PDB file of N, CA and C in Angstrom:
ATOM      1  N   GLU M   8      53.209 -31.137  16.612  1.00  0.00           N
ATOM      2  CA  GLU M   8      51.921 -30.345  16.311  1.00  0.00           C
ATOM      3  C   GLU M   8      52.580 -29.108  15.581  1.00  0.00           C
ATOM      4  N   ASP M   9      53.428 -28.448  16.298  1.00  0.00           N
ATOM      5  CA  ASP M   9      53.968 -27.622  16.001  1.00  0.00           C
ATOM      6  C   ASP M   9      55.275 -27.638  14.497  1.00  0.00           C
ATOM      7  N   ASP M  10      55.734 -28.728  14.636  1.00  0.00           N
ATOM      8  CA  ASP M  10      56.493 -29.089  13.297  1.00  0.00           C
ATOM      9  C   ASP M  10      55.876 -29.164  12.248  1.00  0.00           C
ATOM     10  N   GLN M  11      54.556 -29.823  12.500  1.00  0.00           N
ATOM     11  CA  GLN M  11      53.520 -30.010  11.404  1.00  0.00           C
ATOM     12  C   GLN M  11      53.399 -28.741  11.134  1.00  0.00           C
ATOM     13  N   HIS M  12      52.784 -28.014  11.577  1.00  0.00           N
ATOM     14  CA  HIS M  12      52.451 -26.586  10.940  1.00  0.00           C
ATOM     15  C   HIS M  12      53.673 -25.384  10.545  1.00  0.00           C
ATOM     16  N   GLU M  13      54.730 -25.601  11.187  1.00  0.00           N
ATOM     17  CA  GLU M  13      55.833 -25.238  10.342  1.00  0.00           C
ATOM     18  C   GLU M  13      56.106 -25.628   9.255  1.00  0.00           C
ATOM     19  N   LYS M  14      56.074 -27.069   9.062  1.00  0.00           N
ATOM     20  CA  LYS M  14      56.265 -27.786   7.338  1.00  0.00           C
ATOM     21  C   LYS M  14      55.308 -26.883   6.774  1.00  0.00           C
ATOM     22  N   GLU M  15      54.060 -26.877   6.915  1.00  0.00           N
ATOM     23  CA  GLU M  15      53.121 -26.654   5.939  1.00  0.00           C
ATOM     24  C   GLU M  15      52.941 -25.371   5.657  1.00  0.00           C
ATOM     25  N   PHE M  16      53.531 -24.188   6.452  1.00  0.00           N
ATOM     26  CA  PHE M  16      53.982 -22.815   6.381  1.00  0.00           C
ATOM     27  C   PHE M  16      54.973 -22.507   5.626  1.00  0.00           C
ATOM     28  N   GLN M  17      55.910 -23.425   5.856  1.00  0.00           N
ATOM     29  CA  GLN M  17      56.952 -23.441   4.577  1.00  0.00           C
ATOM     30  C   GLN M  17      56.770 -24.172   3.789  1.00  0.00           C
ATOM     31  N   ARG M  18      55.877 -24.762   3.017  1.00  0.00           N
ATOM     32  CA  ARG M  18      55.446 -25.468   2.093  1.00  0.00           C
ATOM     33  C   ARG M  18      54.632 -24.178   1.574  1.00  0.00           C
ATOM     34  N   LYS M  19      53.390 -23.737   2.058  1.00  0.00           N
ATOM     35  CA  LYS M  19      52.769 -22.544   1.402  1.00  0.00           C
ATOM     36  C   LYS M  19      53.588 -21.225   1.168  1.00  0.00           C
ATOM     37  N   GLN M  20      54.751 -20.956   1.774  1.00  0.00           N
ATOM     38  CA  GLN M  20      55.671 -19.821   1.468  1.00  0.00           C
ATOM     39  C   GLN M  20      56.294 -20.119   0.396  1.00  0.00           C
ATOM     40  N   LEU M  21      56.716 -21.255  -0.286  1.00  0.00           N
ATOM     41  CA  LEU M  21      57.301 -21.644  -1.036  1.00  0.00           C
ATOM     42  C   LEU M  21      56.814 -22.048  -2.601  1.00  0.00           C
ATOM     43  N   GLU M  22      55.443 -22.123  -2.467  1.00  0.00           N
ATOM     44  CA  GLU M  22      54.501 -22.261  -3.213  1.00  0.00           C
ATOM     45  C   GLU M  22      54.516 -20.836  -3.908  1.00  0.00           C
ATOM     46  N   ASP M  23      54.302 -19.671  -2.839  1.00  0.00           N
ATOM     47  CA  ASP M  23      53.902 -18.364  -3.254  1.00  0.00           C
ATOM     48  C   ASP M  23      55.152 -17.626  -4.117  1.00  0.00           C
ATOM     49  N   ASP M  24      56.006 -18.411  -3.461  1.00  0.00           N
ATOM     50  CA  ASP M  24      57.486 -17.784  -3.749  1.00  0.00           C
ATOM     51  C   ASP M  24      57.473 -18.170  -5.395  1.00  0.00           C
ATOM     52  N   GLU M  25      57.303 -19.361  -5.429  1.00  0.00           N
ATOM     53  CA  GLU M  25      57.240 -19.881  -7.058  1.00  0.00           C
ATOM     54  C   GLU M  25      56.275 -19.336  -7.951  1.00  0.00           C
ATOM     55  N   ALA M  26      54.954 -19.030  -6.995  1.00  0.00           N
ATOM     56  CA  ALA M  26      53.879 -18.471  -8.380  1.00  0.00           C
ATOM     57  C   ALA M  26      54.242 -16.776  -8.832  1.00  0.00           C
ATOM     58  N   LYS M  27      55.363 -16.371  -7.585  1.00  0.00           N
ATOM     59  CA  LYS M  27      55.749 -14.527  -7.864  1.00  0.00           C
ATOM     60  C   LYS M  27      56.503 -14.939  -8.556  1.00  0.00           C
ATOM     61  N   GLN M  28      57.581 -15.836  -8.819  1.00  0.00           N
ATOM     62  CA  GLN M  28      58.568 -15.880  -9.914  1.00  0.00           C
ATOM     63  C   GLN M  28      58.213 -16.272 -11.424  1.00  0.00           C
ATOM     64  N   LEU M  29      57.095 -16.862 -11.015  1.00  0.00           N
ATOM     65  CA  LEU M  29      56.543 -17.277 -12.466  1.00  0.00           C
ATOM     66  C   LEU M  29      55.866 -16.163 -13.054  1.00  0.00           C
ATOM     67  N   ALA M  30      55.226 -15.429 -11.931  1.00  0.00           N
ATOM     68  CA  ALA M  30      54.620 -14.188 -13.077  1.00  0.00           C
ATOM     69  C   ALA M  30      55.645 -12.805 -13.138  1.00  0.00           C
ATOM     70  N   LYS M  31      56.628 -13.081 -12.369  1.00  0.00           N
ATOM     71  CA  LYS M  31      57.957 -12.051 -13.068  1.00  0.00           C
ATOM     72  C   LYS M  31      58.207 -12.373 -13.783  1.00  0.00           C
ATOM     73  N   ALA M  32      58.906 -13.559 -14.017  1.00  0.00           N
ATOM     74  CA  ALA M  32      59.324 -13.994 -15.567  1.00  0.00           C
ATOM     75  C   ALA M  32      58.374 -13.950 -16.626  1.00  0.00           C
ATOM     76  N   LEU M  33      56.886 -13.541 -16.589  1.00  0.00           N
ATOM     77  CA  LEU M  33      55.920 -13.236 -17.480  1.00  0.00           C
ATOM     78  C   LEU M  33      56.052 -11.702 -17.831  1.00  0.00           C
ATOM     79  N   MET M  34      56.333 -11.205 -16.935  1.00  0.00           N
ATOM     80  CA  MET M  34      56.458  -9.856 -16.977  1.00  0.00           C
ATOM     81  C   MET M  34      57.360  -9.208 -18.023  1.00  0.00           C
ATOM     82  N   SER M  35      57.268  -7.931 -18.771  1.00  0.00           N
ATOM     83  CA  SER M  35      58.459  -7.301 -19.373  1.00  0.00           C
ATOM     84  C   SER M  35      59.477  -6.830 -18.407  1.00  0.00           C
ATOM     85  N   LYS M  36      60.430  -6.853 -19.054  1.00  0.00           N
ATOM     86  CA  LYS M  36      61.788  -6.225 -18.458  1.00  0.00           C
ATOM     87  C   LYS M  36      61.482  -5.123 -17.445  1.00  0.00           C
ATOM     88  N   LYS M  37      60.630  -3.952 -18.139  1.00  0.00           N
ATOM     89  CA  LYS M  37      60.785  -2.888 -17.698  1.00  0.00           C
ATOM     90  C   LYS M  37      59.713  -2.895 -16.024  1.00  0.00           C
ATOM     91  N   ALA M  38      58.845  -3.862 -16.499  1.00  0.00           N
ATOM     92  CA  ALA M  38      57.427  -4.180 -15.483  1.00  0.00           C
ATOM     93  C   ALA M  38      58.354  -4.861 -14.489  1.00  0.00           C
ATOM     94  N   ALA M  39      59.193  -5.796 -14.606  1.00  0.00           N
ATOM     95  CA  ALA M  39      59.929  -6.702 -13.715  1.00  0.00           C
ATOM     96  C   ALA M  39      61.113  -5.491 -12.853  1.00  0.00           C
ATOM     97  N   ARG M  40      61.510  -4.744 -13.049  1.00  0.00           N
ATOM     98  CA  ARG M  40      62.349  -4.120 -12.598  1.00  0.00           C
ATOM     99  C   ARG M  40      61.375  -2.978 -11.888  1.00  0.00           C
ATOM    100  N   LEU M  41      60.419  -2.890 -12.257  1.00  0.00           N
ATOM    101  CA  LEU M  41      59.465  -1.966 -11.409  1.00  0.00           C
ATOM    102  C   LEU M  41      58.820  -2.267 -10.300  1.00  0.00           C
ATOM    103  N   TYR M  42      58.670  -3.767 -10.642  1.00  0.00           N
ATOM    104  CA  TYR M  42      58.248  -4.716  -9.388  1.00  0.00           C
ATOM    105  C   TYR M  42      58.981  -4.699  -8.290  1.00  0.00           C
ATOM    106  N   GLY M  43      60.070  -5.288  -8.705  1.00  0.00           N
ATOM    107  CA  GLY M  43      61.407  -5.394  -7.922  1.00  0.00           C
ATOM    108  C   GLY M  43      61.524  -4.067  -6.697  1.00  0.00           C
ATOM    109  N   ARG M  44      61.567  -2.778  -7.557  1.00  0.00           N
ATOM    110  CA  ARG M  44      61.669  -1.356  -6.711  1.00  0.00           C
ATOM    111  C   ARG M  44      60.794  -1.591  -5.683  1.00  0.00           C
ATOM    112  N   MET M  45      59.352  -1.916  -6.356  1.00  0.00           N
ATOM    113  CA  MET M  45      58.400  -1.687  -5.122  1.00  0.00           C
ATOM    114  C   MET M  45      58.347  -2.622  -4.195  1.00  0.00           C
ATOM    115  N   GLN M  46      58.604  -3.650  -4.415  1.00  0.00           N
ATOM    116  CA  GLN M  46      59.181  -4.918  -3.263  1.00  0.00           C
ATOM    117  C   GLN M  46      60.288  -4.555  -2.326  1.00  0.00           C
ATOM    118  N   HIS M  47      61.078  -3.956  -3.205  1.00  0.00           N
ATOM    119  CA  HIS M  47      62.181  -3.535  -2.135  1.00  0.00           C
ATOM    120  C   HIS M  47      61.959  -1.961  -1.218  1.00  0.00           C
ATOM    121  N   GLY M  48      61.338  -1.148  -1.405  1.00  0.00           N
ATOM    122  CA  GLY M  48      60.553  -0.422  -1.026  1.00  0.00           C
ATOM    123  C   GLY M  48      59.607  -0.884   0.093  1.00  0.00           C
ATOM    124  N   ILE M  49      58.835  -1.633  -0.281  1.00  0.00           N
ATOM    125  CA  ILE M  49      57.922  -2.378   0.836  1.00  0.00           C
ATOM    126  C   ILE M  49      58.544  -2.984   1.933  1.00  0.00           C
ATOM    127  N   ALA M  50      59.550  -3.830   1.762  1.00  0.00           N
ATOM    128  CA  ALA M  50      60.433  -4.498   2.602  1.00  0.00           C
ATOM    129  C   ALA M  50      61.389  -3.014   3.650  1.00  0.00           C
ATOM    130  N   GLN M  51      61.700  -1.669   2.921  1.00  0.00           N
ATOM    131  CA  GLN M  51      62.547  -1.240   3.904  1.00  0.00           C
ATOM    132  C   GLN M  51      61.123  -0.679   4.840  1.00  0.00           C
ATOM    133  N   LYS M  52      59.956  -0.318   4.187  1.00  0.00           N
ATOM    134  CA  LYS M  52      59.086   0.409   5.599  1.00  0.00           C
ATOM    135  C   LYS M  52      58.629  -0.487   6.104  1.00  0.00           C
ATOM    136  N   GLN M  53      58.663  -1.942   5.738  1.00  0.00           N
ATOM    137  CA  GLN M  53      58.115  -2.703   6.913  1.00  0.00           C
ATOM    138  C   GLN M  53      59.590  -3.038   8.050  1.00  0.00           C
ATOM    139  N   ALA M  54      60.776  -3.221   7.701  1.00  0.00           N
ATOM    140  CA  ALA M  54      61.478  -3.153   8.231  1.00  0.00           C
ATOM    141  C   ALA M  54      62.078  -1.723   9.392  1.00  0.00           C
ATOM    142  N   LYS M  55      61.560  -0.734   9.155  1.00  0.00           N
ATOM    143  CA  LYS M  55      61.124   0.768  10.059  1.00  0.00           C
ATOM    144  C   LYS M  55      60.395   0.100  10.756  1.00  0.00           C
ATOM    145  N   VAL M  56      59.088  -0.341  10.199  1.00  0.00           N
ATOM    146  CA  VAL M  56      57.932  -0.372  11.223  1.00  0.00           C
ATOM    147  C   VAL M  56      57.978  -1.575  12.199  1.00  0.00           C
ATOM    148  N   ASP M  57      59.226  -2.522  11.753  1.00  0.00           N
ATOM    149  CA  ASP M  57      59.530  -3.712  13.113  1.00  0.00           C
ATOM    150  C   ASP M  57      60.744  -2.989  13.911  1.00  0.00           C
ATOM    151  N   ASN M  58      61.641  -2.140  13.423  1.00  0.00           N
ATOM    152  CA  ASN M  58      62.559  -1.898  14.537  1.00  0.00           C
ATOM    153  C   ASN M  58      61.426  -0.982  15.597  1.00  0.00           C
ATOM    154  N   LEU M  59      60.639   0.060  14.957  1.00  0.00           N
ATOM    155  CA  LEU M  59      59.992   0.835  15.995  1.00  0.00           C
ATOM    156  C   LEU M  59      59.394   0.209  17.087  1.00  0.00           C
ATOM    157  N   HIS M  60      58.708  -1.295  16.391  1.00  0.00           N
ATOM    158  CA  HIS M  60      57.751  -2.112  17.485  1.00  0.00           C
ATOM    159  C   HIS M  60      59.127  -2.494  18.376  1.00  0.00           C
ATOM    160  N   LYS M  61      59.766  -2.850  17.731  1.00  0.00           N
ATOM    161  CA  LYS M  61      60.945  -3.523  18.549  1.00  0.00           C
ATOM    162  C   LYS M  61      61.123  -2.502  19.962  1.00  0.00           C
ATOM    163  N   LYS M  62      61.872  -1.676  19.800  1.00  0.00           N
ATOM    164  CA  LYS M  62      62.013  -0.076  20.428  1.00  0.00           C
ATOM    165  C   LYS M  62      61.072  -0.195  21.411  1.00  0.00           C
ATOM    166  N   ARG M  63      59.907  -0.009  20.937  1.00  0.00           N
ATOM    167  CA  ARG M  63      58.482   0.298  21.910  1.00  0.00           C
ATOM    168  C   ARG M  63      58.893  -0.985  23.038  1.00  0.00           C
ATOM    169  N   ARG M  64      58.953  -2.358  22.389  1.00  0.00           N
ATOM    170  CA  ARG M  64      58.679  -3.239  23.413  1.00  0.00           C
ATOM    171  C   ARG M  64      59.767  -3.268  24.515  1.00  0.00           C
ATOM    172  N   GLU M  65      61.069  -3.389  24.184  1.00  0.00           N
ATOM    173  CA  GLU M  65      62.209  -2.711  25.045  1.00  0.00           C
ATOM    174  C   GLU M  65      61.837  -1.904  25.739  1.00  0.00           C
ATOM    175  N   ILE M  66      61.738  -0.408  25.368  1.00  0.00           N
ATOM    176  CA  ILE M  66      61.104   0.796  26.326  1.00  0.00           C
ATOM    177  C   ILE M  66      60.320   0.309  27.174  1.00  0.00           C
ATOM    178  N   GLU M  67      58.953  -0.324  27.058  1.00  0.00           N
ATOM    179  CA  GLU M  67      57.872  -0.661  27.907  1.00  0.00           C
ATOM    180  C   GLU M  67      58.289  -1.852  28.928  1.00  0.00           C
ATOM    181  N   SER M  68      59.101  -2.862  28.453  1.00  0.00           N
ATOM    182  CA  SER M  68      59.537  -3.779  29.537  1.00  0.00           C
ATOM    183  C   SER M  68      60.717  -3.376  30.466  1.00  0.00           C
ATOM    184  N   THR M  69      61.231  -2.479  30.081  1.00  0.00           N
ATOM    185  CA  THR M  69      62.309  -1.730  31.456  1.00  0.00           C
ATOM    186  C   THR M  69      61.860  -0.966  32.157  1.00  0.00           C
ATOM    187  N   ARG M  70      60.674  -0.191  31.655  1.00  0.00           N
ATOM    188  CA  ARG M  70      59.951   0.636  32.375  1.00  0.00           C
ATOM    189  C   ARG M  70      59.118  -0.085  33.245  1.00  0.00           C
ATOM    190  N   GLU M  71      58.888   0.328  34.806  1.00  0.00           N
ATOM    191  CA  GLU M  71      57.854  -0.564  35.439  1.00  0.00           C
ATOM    192  C   GLU M  71      56.896   0.468  35.460  1.00  0.00           C
ATOM    193  N   LYS M  72      55.724  -0.346  35.875  1.00  0.00           N
ATOM    194  CA  LYS M  72      54.124   0.392  35.654  1.00  0.00           C
ATOM    195  C   LYS M  72      54.311   1.224  37.180  1.00  0.00           C
ATOM    196  N   LYS M  73      53.919   2.202  37.182  1.00  0.00           N
ATOM    197  CA  LYS M  73      54.403   3.067  38.684  1.00  0.00           C
ATOM    198  C   LYS M  73      52.627   2.820  39.042  1.00  0.00           C
ATOM    199  N   ASP M  74      52.293   2.588  40.375  1.00  0.00           N
ATOM    200  CA  ASP M  74      51.152   2.569  40.781  1.00  0.00           C
ATOM    201  C   ASP M  74      50.279   1.977  39.924  1.00  0.00           C
ATOM    202  N   GLY M  75      50.439   1.203  39.375  1.00  0.00           N
ATOM    203  CA  GLY M  75      49.368   0.270  38.688  1.00  0.00           C
ATOM    204  C   GLY M  75      48.767   0.788  37.292  1.00  0.00           C
ATOM    205  N   LYS M  76      49.554   2.018  37.062  1.00  0.00           N
ATOM    206  CA  LYS M  76      49.090   2.532  35.993  1.00  0.00           C
ATOM    207  C   LYS M  76      49.725   2.326  34.629  1.00  0.00           C
ATOM    208  N   SER M  77      48.930   2.488  33.425  1.00  0.00           N
ATOM    209  CA  SER M  77      49.702   1.941  32.063  1.00  0.00           C
ATOM    210  C   SER M  77      50.481   3.060  31.585  1.00  0.00           C
ATOM    211  N   MET M  78      51.531   2.840  30.592  1.00  0.00           N
ATOM    212  CA  MET M  78      52.279   3.905  30.336  1.00  0.00           C
ATOM    213  C   MET M  78      51.521   4.815  29.659  1.00  0.00           C
ATOM    214  N   GLN M  79      50.173   4.756  28.950  1.00  0.00           N
ATOM    215  CA  GLN M  79      49.772   5.551  28.434  1.00  0.00           C
ATOM    216  C   GLN M  79      49.027   6.553  29.073  1.00  0.00           C
ATOM    217  N   LYS M  80      48.767   5.919  30.487  1.00  0.00           N
ATOM    218  CA  LYS M  80      47.951   6.736  31.444  1.00  0.00           C
ATOM    219  C   LYS M  80      49.091   7.803  31.899  1.00  0.00           C
ATOM    220  N   LEU M  81      50.231   7.068  32.352  1.00  0.00           N
ATOM    221  CA  LEU M  81      51.350   7.708  32.459  1.00  0.00           C
ATOM    222  C   LEU M  81      51.831   9.152  31.806  1.00  0.00           C
ATOM    223  N   LYS M  82      51.534   8.615  30.465  1.00  0.00           N
ATOM    224  CA  LYS M  82      52.072   9.626  29.326  1.00  0.00           C
ATOM    225  C   LYS M  82      50.869  11.257  29.376  1.00  0.00           C
ATOM    226  N   VAL M  83      50.021  10.689  29.585  1.00  0.00           N
ATOM    227  CA  VAL M  83      48.721  11.627  29.695  1.00  0.00           C
ATOM    228  C   VAL M  83      49.146  12.403  30.778  1.00  0.00           C
ATOM    229  N   GLU M  84      49.001  11.828  31.920  1.00  0.00           N
ATOM    230  CA  GLU M  84      49.507  12.482  33.324  1.00  0.00           C
ATOM    231  C   GLU M  84      50.609  13.612  33.054  1.00  0.00           C
ATOM    232  N   ARG M  85      51.496  12.777  32.202  1.00  0.00           N
ATOM    233  CA  ARG M  85      52.729  13.976  32.107  1.00  0.00           C
ATOM    234  C   ARG M  85      52.550  14.846  31.629  1.00  0.00           C
ATOM    235  N   LEU M  86      51.826  14.950  30.325  1.00  0.00           N
ATOM    236  CA  LEU M  86      51.697  15.846  29.400  1.00  0.00           C
ATOM    237  C   LEU M  86      50.533  17.136  29.816  1.00  0.00           C
ATOM    238  N   LYS M  87      49.618  16.438  30.505  1.00  0.00           N
ATOM    239  CA  LYS M  87      48.679  17.316  31.431  1.00  0.00           C
ATOM    240  C   LYS M  87      49.689  18.208  32.572  1.00  0.00           C
ATOM    241  N   LYS M  88      50.673  17.683  33.354  1.00  0.00           N
ATOM    242  CA  LYS M  88      51.328  18.414  33.817  1.00  0.00           C
ATOM    243  C   LYS M  88      52.363  19.445  32.995  1.00  0.00           C
ATOM    244  N   GLU M  89      52.981  19.162  32.136  1.00  0.00           N
ATOM    245  CA  GLU M  89      53.585  19.840  31.385  1.00  0.00           C
ATOM    246  C   GLU M  89      52.765  21.032  30.876  1.00  0.00           C
ATOM    247  N   ARG M  90      51.275  20.984  30.379  1.00  0.00           N
ATOM    248  CA  ARG M  90      50.698  22.021  29.886  1.00  0.00           C
ATOM    249  C   ARG M  90      50.391  23.136  31.187  1.00  0.00           C
ATOM    250  N   LYS M  91      50.021  22.435  32.171  1.00  0.00           N
ATOM    251  CA  LYS M  91      49.854  23.371  33.322  1.00  0.00           C
ATOM    252  C   LYS M  91      50.638  24.447  33.484  1.00  0.00           C
ATOM    253  N   ASP M  92      52.115  23.605  33.782  1.00  0.00           N
ATOM    254  CA  ASP M  92      53.285  24.673  33.748  1.00  0.00           C
ATOM    255  C   ASP M  92      53.512  25.482  33.014  1.00  0.00           C
ATOM    256  N   VAL M  93      53.015  25.101  31.719  1.00  0.00           N
ATOM    257  CA  VAL M  93      53.192  26.219  30.761  1.00  0.00           C
ATOM    258  C   VAL M  93      52.308  27.420  31.004  1.00  0.00           C
ATOM    259  N   GLU M  94      51.002  26.856  31.094  1.00  0.00           N
ATOM    260  CA  GLU M  94      50.136  27.780  31.541  1.00  0.00           C
ATOM    261  C   GLU M  94      50.275  28.901  32.710  1.00  0.00           C
ATOM    262  N   ASP M  95      50.745  28.269  33.876  1.00  0.00           N
ATOM    263  CA  ASP M  95      51.088  28.894  34.870  1.00  0.00           C
ATOM    264  C   ASP M  95      52.264  29.830  34.871  1.00  0.00           C
ATOM    265  N   MET M  96      53.196  29.621  33.957  1.00  0.00           N
ATOM    266  CA  MET M  96      54.185  30.777  33.286  1.00  0.00           C
ATOM    267  C   MET M  96      53.916  31.575  32.360  1.00  0.00           C
ATOM    268  N   TYR M  97      52.451  31.549  31.886  1.00  0.00           N
ATOM    269  CA  TYR M  97      52.228  32.298  30.731  1.00  0.00           C
ATOM    270  C   TYR M  97      51.327  33.028  31.784  1.00  0.00           C
ATOM    271  N   VAL M  98      50.311  32.535  32.309  1.00  0.00           N
ATOM    272  CA  VAL M  98      49.360  33.095  33.772  1.00  0.00           C
ATOM    273  C   VAL M  98      50.542  34.594  33.957  1.00  0.00           C
ATOM    274  N   GLU M  99      51.555  33.774  34.609  1.00  0.00           N
ATOM    275  CA  GLU M  99      52.450  35.146  35.468  1.00  0.00           C
ATOM    276  C   GLU M  99      53.225  36.499  34.681  1.00  0.00           C
ATOM    277  N   THR M 100      52.778  36.260  32.981  1.00  0.00           N
ATOM    278  CA  THR M 100      53.102  37.492  32.194  1.00  0.00           C
ATOM    279  C   THR M 100      51.616  38.186  31.990  1.00  0.00           C
ATOM    280  N   GLY M 101      50.717  37.744  32.551  1.00  0.00           N
ATOM    281  CA  GLY M 101      49.737  38.691  32.562  1.00  0.00           C
ATOM    282  C   GLY M 101      48.644  38.644  30.996  1.00  0.00           C
ATOM    283  N   GLY M 102      48.774  37.275  30.794  1.00  0.00           N
ATOM    284  CA  GLY M 102      47.966  36.831  29.315  1.00  0.00           C
ATOM    285  C   GLY M 102      46.913  36.028  29.789  1.00  0.00           C
ATOM    286  N   SER M 103      46.260  35.153  28.658  1.00  0.00           N
ATOM    287  CA  SER M 103      45.947  34.143  28.801  1.00  0.00           C
ATOM    288  C   SER M 103      45.820  33.357  27.768  1.00  0.00           C
ATOM    289  N   MET M 104      45.960  32.249  27.979  1.00  0.00           N
ATOM    290  CA  MET M 104      46.349  30.894  26.829  1.00  0.00           C
ATOM    291  C   MET M 104      44.926  30.733  26.175  1.00  0.00           C
ATOM    292  N   LYS M 105      43.731  30.987  26.981  1.00  0.00           N
ATOM    293  CA  LYS M 105      42.675  30.359  26.317  1.00  0.00           C
ATOM    294  C   LYS M 105      42.016  31.194  25.226  1.00  0.00           C
ATOM    295  N   LYS M 106      41.603  30.665  23.994  1.00  0.00           N
ATOM    296  CA  LYS M 106      41.150  31.187  22.720  1.00  0.00           C
ATOM    297  C   LYS M 106      40.021  32.187  23.024  1.00  0.00           C
ATOM    298  N   LYS M 107      39.686  33.652  22.262  1.00  0.00           N
ATOM    299  CA  LYS M 107      38.818  34.365  22.583  1.00  0.00           C
ATOM    300  C   LYS M 107      38.055  34.104  21.409  1.00  0.00           C
ATOM    301  N   ARG M 108      37.054  34.339  22.039  1.00  0.00           N
ATOM    302  CA  ARG M 108      36.075  34.200  20.365  1.00  0.00           C
ATOM    303  C   ARG M 108      35.608  35.631  20.208  1.00  0.00           C
ATOM    304  N   ARG M 109      35.558  35.674  18.713  1.00  0.00           N
ATOM    305  CA  ARG M 109      35.496  36.701  17.964  1.00  0.00           C
ATOM    306  C   ARG M 109      33.748  37.291  18.039  1.00  0.00           C
ATOM    307  N   LYS M 110      33.513  38.745  17.973  1.00  0.00           N
ATOM    308  CA  LYS M 110      32.192  38.956  18.192  1.00  0.00           C
ATOM    309  C   LYS M 110      32.042  39.477  16.848  1.00  0.00           C
ATOM    310  N   ASN M 111      30.854  38.838  16.228  1.00  0.00           N
ATOM    311  CA  ASN M 111      30.361  39.247  14.789  1.00  0.00           C
ATOM    312  C   ASN M 111      29.249  40.602  14.957  1.00  0.00           C
TER     313      ASN M 111
END
């Protein structure tokens, strides 16, 4: 069954490629070059996105989930702790990090 789906997918992809080549053949030289450059740029962006997703999966798989908390929850807690540390350091100077409202 998987083999049948794979063959169907390859057949559709081949048809799409042929349609694209036919459309490109009917374009002017200038339009075809522009189209090629656009496709190249799209492919580069997609490669970067795929690379970032791959890195994320590797990082998440290597990190252990601590106390049953997700990576997002751990990140939020870490950022809150960093914010509190900065506030504590700033309080020692005698100032306040809270925004003051202007009186009109």
